Amino acid sequence: MSPFENRGLMLGIMAGTAGLSLVLVCYRKIRKPGAAVRIRGLQDIGNRINSMVLPNEAPNDQGAVMVLHRRQLQILEKLNGLLLSVDELKREVEFLKEAIPKLEELVRNELQGSGDVQRVSPSHRATRRRKAETAPSARETTSSEEAESEGGYLTAHTDSEGDSEEEKRWMKSPDTMVESEEDEDLLNFLQQVDNLHKGSELDKKEGFRLLLENDDKYENCVDFLWRLARAYGDLFEMTTDAEEKRKYVTDGKIKAEKAIQLDAGSAESHQWFAIMCGYMSQFESVQNKIRNGYLFKEHLDKAIELKPQDPFLYYLNGRWCYSVAQLSWLEKKVAAALFGTPPTSTVEEALQNFLKAEEMHPGYSKCNYVYLAKCYKDLGQKSNALKCCDSALSILSVTNEDKEAQKDLEALLLTLKL
């Protein structure tokens, strides 16, 4: 309601009061002494007005009129004071309306000033560390029995992989300074998972369980996702049930693919996506097997580009080259029909990759020696093949892949000694 409307209402009340007062005066003039007629409405108004009458008011008509005039002036003064109070209250309300947004801004600036350190998501921080790294760290040599398994088909989870470069960056790089309590929790959790991955089958299952429990919490963290894909690879290697294998590799491929989408510069994400593609080929038709082979090679090459100092990647590349060199005539024709040109490689190229892994990490793994022996055998270099067989025999069989390699080694020795 506007100030003008307020004043109009007050003046109306005043006029109504004055009119009722005059009616009362007229009534007093015309009523007879001792009359018993009473009007309830007028009596109530009279009572209200009489409550304001001074003790020494004159009972005559002239005195009543003067009293009414005084009362009217008093009412006007009170109403005027009320209007002034309302106006003052409105001004205060307007002032508060203007001041509250400024107060919010002042509080916000004060809070921002006390917390200038911005939090960085774990996945973005990991990307920054990868870009900031300028000098690759040398890999420590370990025997096959002391390292971990990362295997399968064109994937060969070898037991001498040791700590990945990504794990080393988390544990050793000065860039891994903790920026918040949440980041510290994530760092400790990933280190715990890495340690479990290097342990027994029970340890790997425990690591897999922990990763699944935290999937929702870290679903957009690249370093978490590729480790979960790796854990699916562990379970794939441990189980013998075909349906379980298919499920593990399907879920693992999805996690690795999401990690690549979040950060295309993560070598481990490309590596584990390639490994999942290799695993998938065990359950696919010739057509899909070849398609997965292309994907395997594409992402493996990207991983090598991002992490050229890792011998495990050259071992995987050697496995791919050797598998392609062994493709049947039918498989090559199907690949040519579907993709225009089939994948091409030679035993010589496979040999060079296996030698590169051995050069970077002597005694890299039992499997690497077995494939070196296979390449030398295919190339007619029997003496070199036998040397590699001897080197493979010197390494204990620890993992399932080592045991499979031992079977291949025994069969190879039989053919070499004929």
Coordinates of C-alpha atoms in Angstrom, one line a residue:
M1 CA 0.0 0.0 0.0
S2 CA 1.5 3.4 -1.0
P3 CA 2.0 6.3 1.5
F4 CA -0.9 8.2 -0.1
E5 CA -3.2 5.3 0.4
N6 CA -2.1 5.0 4.0
R7 CA -2.8 8.7 4.6
G8 CA -6.2 8.4 2.9
L9 CA -7.2 5.6 5.1
M10 CA -6.1 7.5 8.2
L11 CA -8.0 10.6 7.2
G12 CA -11.1 8.4 6.5
I13 CA -10.9 7.0 10.0
M14 CA -10.5 10.5 11.5
A15 CA -13.5 11.8 9.5
G16 CA -15.6 8.8 10.6
T17 CA -14.7 9.4 14.2
A18 CA -15.5 13.1 14.0
G19 CA -18.9 12.2 12.4
L20 CA -19.8 9.8 15.1
S21 CA -18.9 12.4 17.7
L22 CA -21.2 14.9 16.2
V23 CA -24.0 12.3 16.1
L24 CA -23.5 11.7 19.8
V25 CA -23.7 15.5 20.5
C26 CA -26.9 15.8 18.6
Y27 CA -28.3 12.8 20.4
R28 CA -27.5 14.4 23.8
K29 CA -29.4 17.6 22.7
I30 CA -32.6 15.9 21.7
R31 CA -32.9 13.1 24.2
K32 CA -35.4 13.6 27.1
P33 CA -34.4 13.5 30.7
G34 CA -34.8 10.0 32.1
A35 CA -35.2 8.4 28.7
A36 CA -34.4 4.8 28.7
V37 CA -33.8 4.4 25.0
R38 CA -30.2 3.2 24.3
I39 CA -28.5 2.4 21.0
R40 CA -25.9 -0.3 21.5
G41 CA -23.6 1.0 18.7
L42 CA -23.6 4.6 19.8
Q43 CA -23.1 3.5 23.4
D44 CA -20.0 1.6 22.4
I45 CA -18.6 4.6 20.5
G46 CA -19.4 6.8 23.4
N47 CA -17.6 4.5 25.8
R48 CA -14.5 4.5 23.7
I49 CA -14.5 8.3 23.5
N50 CA -15.4 8.7 27.2
S51 CA -12.4 6.6 28.1
M52 CA -10.3 9.4 26.6
V53 CA -12.2 12.2 28.3
L54 CA -10.3 14.3 30.9
P55 CA -11.4 14.1 34.5
N56 CA -12.4 17.8 34.6
E57 CA -14.5 17.9 31.4
A58 CA -17.6 20.1 31.5
P59 CA -20.9 18.4 31.2
N60 CA -22.5 21.1 29.1
D61 CA -22.8 21.0 25.3
Q62 CA -20.2 23.6 24.7
G63 CA -17.7 21.8 26.8
A64 CA -18.4 18.6 25.0
V65 CA -17.7 20.2 21.7
M66 CA -14.4 21.5 22.9
V67 CA -13.4 18.2 24.4
L68 CA -14.2 16.5 21.0
H69 CA -12.0 19.0 19.2
R70 CA -9.2 18.4 21.6
R71 CA -9.6 14.7 21.1
Q72 CA -9.6 15.1 17.3
L73 CA -6.4 17.0 17.5
Q74 CA -4.8 14.3 19.7
I75 CA -6.0 11.6 17.3
L76 CA -4.5 13.6 14.4
E77 CA -1.2 14.0 16.2
K78 CA -1.1 10.2 16.9
L79 CA -2.0 9.3 13.4
N80 CA 0.7 11.7 12.0
G81 CA 3.3 10.1 14.3
L82 CA 2.1 6.7 13.1
L83 CA 2.6 7.7 9.5
L84 CA 6.1 9.1 10.2
S85 CA 7.0 5.8 11.9
V86 CA 5.7 3.8 8.9
D87 CA 7.7 5.9 6.5
E88 CA 10.9 5.5 8.6
L89 CA 10.3 1.7 8.8
K90 CA 10.0 1.6 5.0
R91 CA 13.2 3.5 4.6
E92 CA 15.0 1.0 6.9
V93 CA 13.6 -1.9 4.9
E94 CA 14.8 -0.4 1.6
F95 CA 18.2 0.1 3.2
L96 CA 18.4 -3.5 4.3
K97 CA 17.4 -4.7 0.8
E98 CA 20.3 -2.8 -0.7
A99 CA 22.7 -3.9 2.1
I100 CA 22.1 -7.6 2.1
P101 CA 23.5 -8.4 -1.4
K102 CA 26.6 -6.4 -0.5
L103 CA 26.9 -8.2 2.8
E104 CA 26.7 -11.6 0.9
E105 CA 29.5 -10.5 -1.4
L106 CA 31.7 -9.3 1.5
V107 CA 31.2 -12.7 3.3
R108 CA 32.0 -14.6 0.0
N109 CA 35.2 -12.6 -0.6
E110 CA 36.2 -13.1 3.0
L111 CA 35.8 -16.9 2.7
Q112 CA 37.6 -17.0 -0.6
G113 CA 40.5 -15.0 0.9
S114 CA 40.9 -17.6 3.6
G115 CA 41.0 -20.5 1.2
D116 CA 42.9 -19.6 -1.9
V117 CA 44.3 -23.1 -2.4
Q118 CA 42.2 -24.7 -5.2
R119 CA 41.5 -28.4 -5.2
V120 CA 42.5 -30.3 -8.2
S121 CA 40.8 -33.6 -9.2
P122 CA 43.0 -36.7 -9.0
S123 CA 42.6 -37.4 -12.7
H124 CA 43.7 -33.8 -13.7
R125 CA 46.6 -33.9 -11.2
A126 CA 47.8 -37.1 -12.7
T127 CA 47.7 -35.6 -16.2
R128 CA 49.7 -32.7 -15.0
R129 CA 52.3 -35.0 -13.6
R130 CA 52.6 -36.9 -16.8
K131 CA 53.2 -33.7 -18.8
A132 CA 55.6 -32.4 -16.2
E133 CA 57.8 -35.5 -16.3
T134 CA 60.9 -34.9 -18.4
A135 CA 63.3 -37.7 -17.6
P136 CA 62.2 -41.3 -17.5
S137 CA 63.4 -43.3 -14.5
A138 CA 65.5 -46.4 -15.0
R139 CA 63.7 -49.6 -14.3
E140 CA 65.1 -51.8 -11.6
T141 CA 65.9 -55.4 -12.6
T142 CA 63.9 -58.1 -11.0
S143 CA 63.6 -61.8 -11.7
S144 CA 60.3 -63.3 -13.0
E145 CA 59.6 -64.9 -9.7
E146 CA 59.8 -61.5 -7.8
A147 CA 57.5 -59.6 -10.1
E148 CA 53.9 -59.6 -11.1
S149 CA 51.8 -61.2 -13.8
E150 CA 49.9 -59.1 -16.3
G151 CA 49.1 -61.6 -18.9
G152 CA 47.2 -63.4 -21.7
Y153 CA 47.2 -63.8 -25.5
L154 CA 48.7 -60.8 -27.3
T155 CA 48.9 -59.4 -23.8
A156 CA 51.2 -61.5 -21.9
H157 CA 50.8 -60.4 -18.3
T158 CA 54.4 -61.0 -17.4
D159 CA 55.7 -61.4 -13.9
S160 CA 58.7 -59.2 -14.3
E161 CA 56.7 -56.1 -15.0
G162 CA 57.3 -54.7 -11.6
D163 CA 56.1 -51.2 -10.7
S164 CA 54.6 -49.4 -13.7
E165 CA 55.8 -46.0 -14.5
E166 CA 52.5 -44.5 -13.4
E167 CA 52.9 -46.2 -10.0
K168 CA 56.4 -44.9 -9.7
R169 CA 55.2 -41.3 -10.4
W170 CA 52.6 -41.7 -7.7
M171 CA 55.2 -43.0 -5.2
K172 CA 58.4 -41.1 -6.0
S173 CA 57.7 -37.9 -8.0
P174 CA 57.9 -34.7 -6.1
D175 CA 54.8 -33.6 -8.0
T176 CA 52.7 -36.0 -5.9
M177 CA 52.5 -33.5 -3.1
V178 CA 49.2 -34.0 -1.3
E179 CA 46.8 -31.1 -1.9
S180 CA 44.0 -32.2 0.2
E181 CA 42.9 -34.9 2.6
E182 CA 40.8 -36.4 -0.1
D183 CA 43.8 -36.6 -2.4
E184 CA 45.9 -38.2 0.4
D185 CA 43.2 -40.8 0.9
L186 CA 43.2 -41.6 -2.9
L187 CA 47.0 -41.9 -3.0
N188 CA 47.1 -44.2 0.0
F189 CA 44.3 -46.3 -1.5
L190 CA 46.1 -46.7 -4.9
Q191 CA 49.3 -47.7 -3.3
Q192 CA 47.4 -50.3 -1.3
V193 CA 45.9 -51.7 -4.5
D194 CA 49.3 -51.7 -6.2
N195 CA 50.8 -53.7 -3.4
L196 CA 47.9 -56.2 -3.5
H197 CA 48.3 -56.6 -7.2
K198 CA 51.9 -57.8 -6.7
G199 CA 50.9 -60.4 -4.2
S200 CA 49.2 -63.8 -4.3
E201 CA 45.9 -64.7 -6.0
L202 CA 44.1 -64.0 -2.7
D203 CA 45.8 -60.5 -2.5
K204 CA 44.7 -59.8 -6.1
K205 CA 41.1 -60.8 -5.3
E206 CA 41.2 -58.5 -2.3
G207 CA 42.5 -55.6 -4.4
F208 CA 39.7 -56.3 -6.9
R209 CA 37.1 -56.2 -4.1
L210 CA 38.4 -52.9 -2.8
L211 CA 38.4 -51.4 -6.3
L212 CA 34.8 -52.4 -6.9
E213 CA 33.7 -51.0 -3.5
N214 CA 35.2 -47.6 -4.5
D215 CA 34.0 -47.6 -8.1
D216 CA 31.3 -45.0 -7.5
K217 CA 33.6 -42.8 -5.5
Y218 CA 36.4 -42.6 -8.0
E219 CA 34.5 -43.3 -11.2
N220 CA 36.0 -40.3 -13.0
C221 CA 39.6 -40.8 -11.8
V222 CA 41.9 -42.1 -14.6
D223 CA 44.4 -43.7 -12.2
F224 CA 41.6 -45.6 -10.5
L225 CA 40.0 -46.8 -13.7
W226 CA 43.0 -48.3 -15.4
R227 CA 43.9 -50.1 -12.1
L228 CA 40.3 -51.5 -12.1
A229 CA 40.8 -52.7 -15.7
R230 CA 44.1 -54.3 -14.6
A231 CA 42.3 -56.0 -11.7
Y232 CA 39.7 -57.4 -14.2
G233 CA 42.7 -58.8 -16.1
D234 CA 43.9 -60.5 -12.9
L235 CA 40.6 -62.1 -12.4
F236 CA 40.5 -63.1 -16.1
E237 CA 43.8 -64.9 -15.6
M238 CA 42.8 -66.7 -12.4
T239 CA 39.4 -68.1 -13.4
T240 CA 38.9 -71.1 -15.7
D241 CA 35.2 -70.6 -16.3
A242 CA 34.6 -69.3 -19.9
E243 CA 31.6 -67.1 -19.0
E244 CA 33.4 -65.5 -16.1
K245 CA 36.4 -64.8 -18.3
R246 CA 34.1 -63.2 -20.9
K247 CA 32.4 -61.0 -18.2
Y248 CA 35.7 -59.9 -16.7
V249 CA 37.2 -58.9 -20.0
T250 CA 34.1 -57.1 -21.1
D251 CA 33.9 -55.0 -17.9
G252 CA 37.6 -54.4 -18.0
K253 CA 37.5 -53.1 -21.5
I254 CA 34.7 -50.7 -20.6
K255 CA 36.7 -49.2 -17.7
A256 CA 39.9 -48.9 -19.8
E257 CA 38.0 -47.2 -22.5
K258 CA 36.5 -44.7 -20.1
A259 CA 39.9 -43.9 -18.7
I260 CA 41.1 -43.1 -22.3
Q261 CA 38.1 -40.8 -22.8
L262 CA 39.0 -38.9 -19.6
D263 CA 42.7 -38.7 -20.4
A264 CA 44.0 -39.7 -23.8
G265 CA 47.5 -39.0 -22.5
S266 CA 47.5 -41.9 -20.0
A267 CA 49.9 -44.7 -21.3
E268 CA 48.5 -47.2 -18.8
S269 CA 44.9 -46.6 -20.0
H270 CA 46.0 -47.4 -23.6
Q271 CA 48.0 -50.3 -22.4
W272 CA 45.1 -52.0 -20.6
F273 CA 42.6 -51.2 -23.3
A274 CA 44.9 -53.0 -25.7
I275 CA 45.3 -55.9 -23.3
M276 CA 41.5 -56.2 -23.0
C277 CA 41.2 -56.3 -26.8
G278 CA 43.7 -59.1 -26.9
Y279 CA 41.7 -61.0 -24.3
M280 CA 38.5 -60.5 -26.2
S281 CA 39.9 -62.1 -29.3
Q282 CA 39.8 -65.5 -27.5
F283 CA 36.0 -65.4 -27.6
E284 CA 35.4 -63.7 -31.0
S285 CA 34.8 -64.9 -34.5
V286 CA 37.6 -64.5 -37.1
Q287 CA 36.1 -61.1 -38.1
N288 CA 36.0 -59.6 -34.6
K289 CA 39.3 -61.2 -33.7
I290 CA 40.9 -59.3 -36.6
R291 CA 39.1 -56.1 -35.6
N292 CA 40.3 -56.4 -32.0
G293 CA 43.8 -57.0 -33.4
Y294 CA 43.7 -53.6 -35.1
L295 CA 42.5 -52.0 -31.9
F296 CA 45.2 -53.8 -29.9
K297 CA 47.9 -52.5 -32.2
E298 CA 46.6 -48.9 -32.4
H299 CA 46.5 -48.5 -28.6
L300 CA 49.7 -50.4 -28.0
D301 CA 51.5 -48.0 -30.4
K302 CA 50.0 -45.1 -28.5
A303 CA 51.2 -46.5 -25.1
I304 CA 54.7 -47.0 -26.5
E305 CA 54.7 -43.4 -27.7
L306 CA 53.7 -42.2 -24.3
K307 CA 55.9 -44.6 -22.3
P308 CA 58.8 -45.7 -24.6
Q309 CA 61.0 -46.9 -21.6
D310 CA 58.7 -49.8 -20.6
P311 CA 60.0 -53.2 -21.8
F312 CA 56.6 -54.8 -21.1
L313 CA 55.2 -52.8 -24.0
Y314 CA 57.8 -54.1 -26.4
Y315 CA 57.1 -57.6 -25.3
L316 CA 53.5 -57.1 -26.1
N317 CA 54.4 -55.6 -29.5
G318 CA 56.5 -58.7 -30.1
R319 CA 53.6 -60.9 -29.3
W320 CA 51.4 -59.0 -31.8
C321 CA 54.0 -59.2 -34.5
Y322 CA 54.5 -62.9 -34.0
S323 CA 50.8 -63.6 -34.0
V324 CA 50.2 -61.6 -37.2
A325 CA 53.1 -63.4 -38.8
Q326 CA 51.4 -66.7 -37.9
L327 CA 48.0 -65.7 -39.4
S328 CA 46.5 -68.4 -41.6
W329 CA 45.6 -67.8 -45.3
L330 CA 41.9 -67.7 -44.4
E331 CA 42.4 -65.1 -41.7
K332 CA 44.5 -62.9 -44.0
K333 CA 41.7 -63.1 -46.7
V334 CA 39.0 -62.1 -44.2
A335 CA 41.1 -59.2 -43.0
A336 CA 41.7 -58.0 -46.6
A337 CA 37.9 -58.3 -47.3
L338 CA 36.9 -56.4 -44.2
F339 CA 39.6 -53.8 -43.8
G340 CA 41.1 -53.5 -47.3
T341 CA 44.6 -54.5 -46.2
P342 CA 45.3 -57.2 -43.6
P343 CA 47.7 -56.5 -40.7
T344 CA 51.2 -57.3 -41.8
S345 CA 54.3 -58.2 -39.8
T346 CA 57.1 -60.7 -39.8
V347 CA 59.0 -62.9 -37.4
E348 CA 62.0 -60.6 -37.8
E349 CA 60.0 -57.7 -36.4
A350 CA 58.7 -59.8 -33.6
L351 CA 62.3 -60.8 -32.8
Q352 CA 63.5 -57.2 -32.7
N353 CA 60.8 -56.3 -30.1
F354 CA 61.6 -59.2 -27.9
L355 CA 65.3 -58.3 -28.1
K356 CA 64.4 -54.7 -27.2
A357 CA 62.6 -55.9 -24.1
E358 CA 65.6 -58.0 -23.1
E359 CA 68.0 -55.2 -23.8
M360 CA 66.1 -52.8 -21.6
H361 CA 65.6 -55.3 -18.8
P362 CA 67.9 -58.3 -19.0
G363 CA 66.2 -61.5 -17.7
Y364 CA 62.9 -59.7 -18.2
S365 CA 60.7 -62.8 -18.1
K366 CA 60.4 -66.5 -18.8
C367 CA 57.9 -65.8 -21.6
N368 CA 60.1 -63.4 -23.3
Y369 CA 62.9 -66.0 -23.6
V370 CA 60.4 -68.6 -24.9
Y371 CA 59.3 -66.3 -27.7
L372 CA 62.9 -65.3 -28.5
A373 CA 63.5 -69.1 -28.9
K374 CA 60.5 -69.5 -31.1
C375 CA 61.6 -66.6 -33.4
Y376 CA 65.1 -68.0 -33.7
K377 CA 63.8 -71.4 -34.4
D378 CA 61.5 -70.1 -37.2
L379 CA 64.4 -68.1 -38.6
G380 CA 66.6 -71.3 -38.6
Q381 CA 69.0 -70.1 -35.9
K382 CA 69.0 -73.2 -33.8
S383 CA 71.9 -72.4 -31.6
N384 CA 70.4 -69.1 -30.5
A385 CA 67.1 -70.8 -29.9
L386 CA 68.7 -73.3 -27.6
K387 CA 70.5 -70.5 -25.7
C388 CA 67.2 -68.8 -25.1
C389 CA 65.6 -72.1 -24.0
D390 CA 68.4 -72.5 -21.4
S391 CA 67.8 -68.9 -20.1
A392 CA 64.1 -69.7 -19.8
L393 CA 64.8 -72.9 -17.9
S394 CA 66.8 -70.9 -15.4
I395 CA 63.7 -68.9 -14.4
L396 CA 61.2 -70.5 -12.0
S397 CA 57.6 -70.8 -13.1
V398 CA 55.5 -68.7 -10.7
T399 CA 52.4 -67.5 -12.5
N400 CA 49.9 -69.3 -14.7
E401 CA 51.6 -67.7 -17.8
D402 CA 55.0 -69.0 -16.7
K403 CA 53.5 -72.4 -16.4
E404 CA 52.0 -72.2 -19.9
A405 CA 55.3 -70.9 -21.2
Q406 CA 57.0 -73.9 -19.5
K407 CA 54.8 -76.3 -21.6
D408 CA 55.7 -74.4 -24.8
L409 CA 59.4 -74.6 -23.8
E410 CA 59.3 -78.3 -23.3
A411 CA 57.7 -78.8 -26.7
L412 CA 60.1 -76.5 -28.3
L413 CA 63.1 -78.3 -26.9
L414 CA 61.8 -81.5 -28.3
T415 CA 61.7 -80.1 -31.8
L416 CA 65.1 -78.4 -31.5
K417 CA 66.8 -81.6 -30.4
L418 CA 65.4 -83.8 -33.2

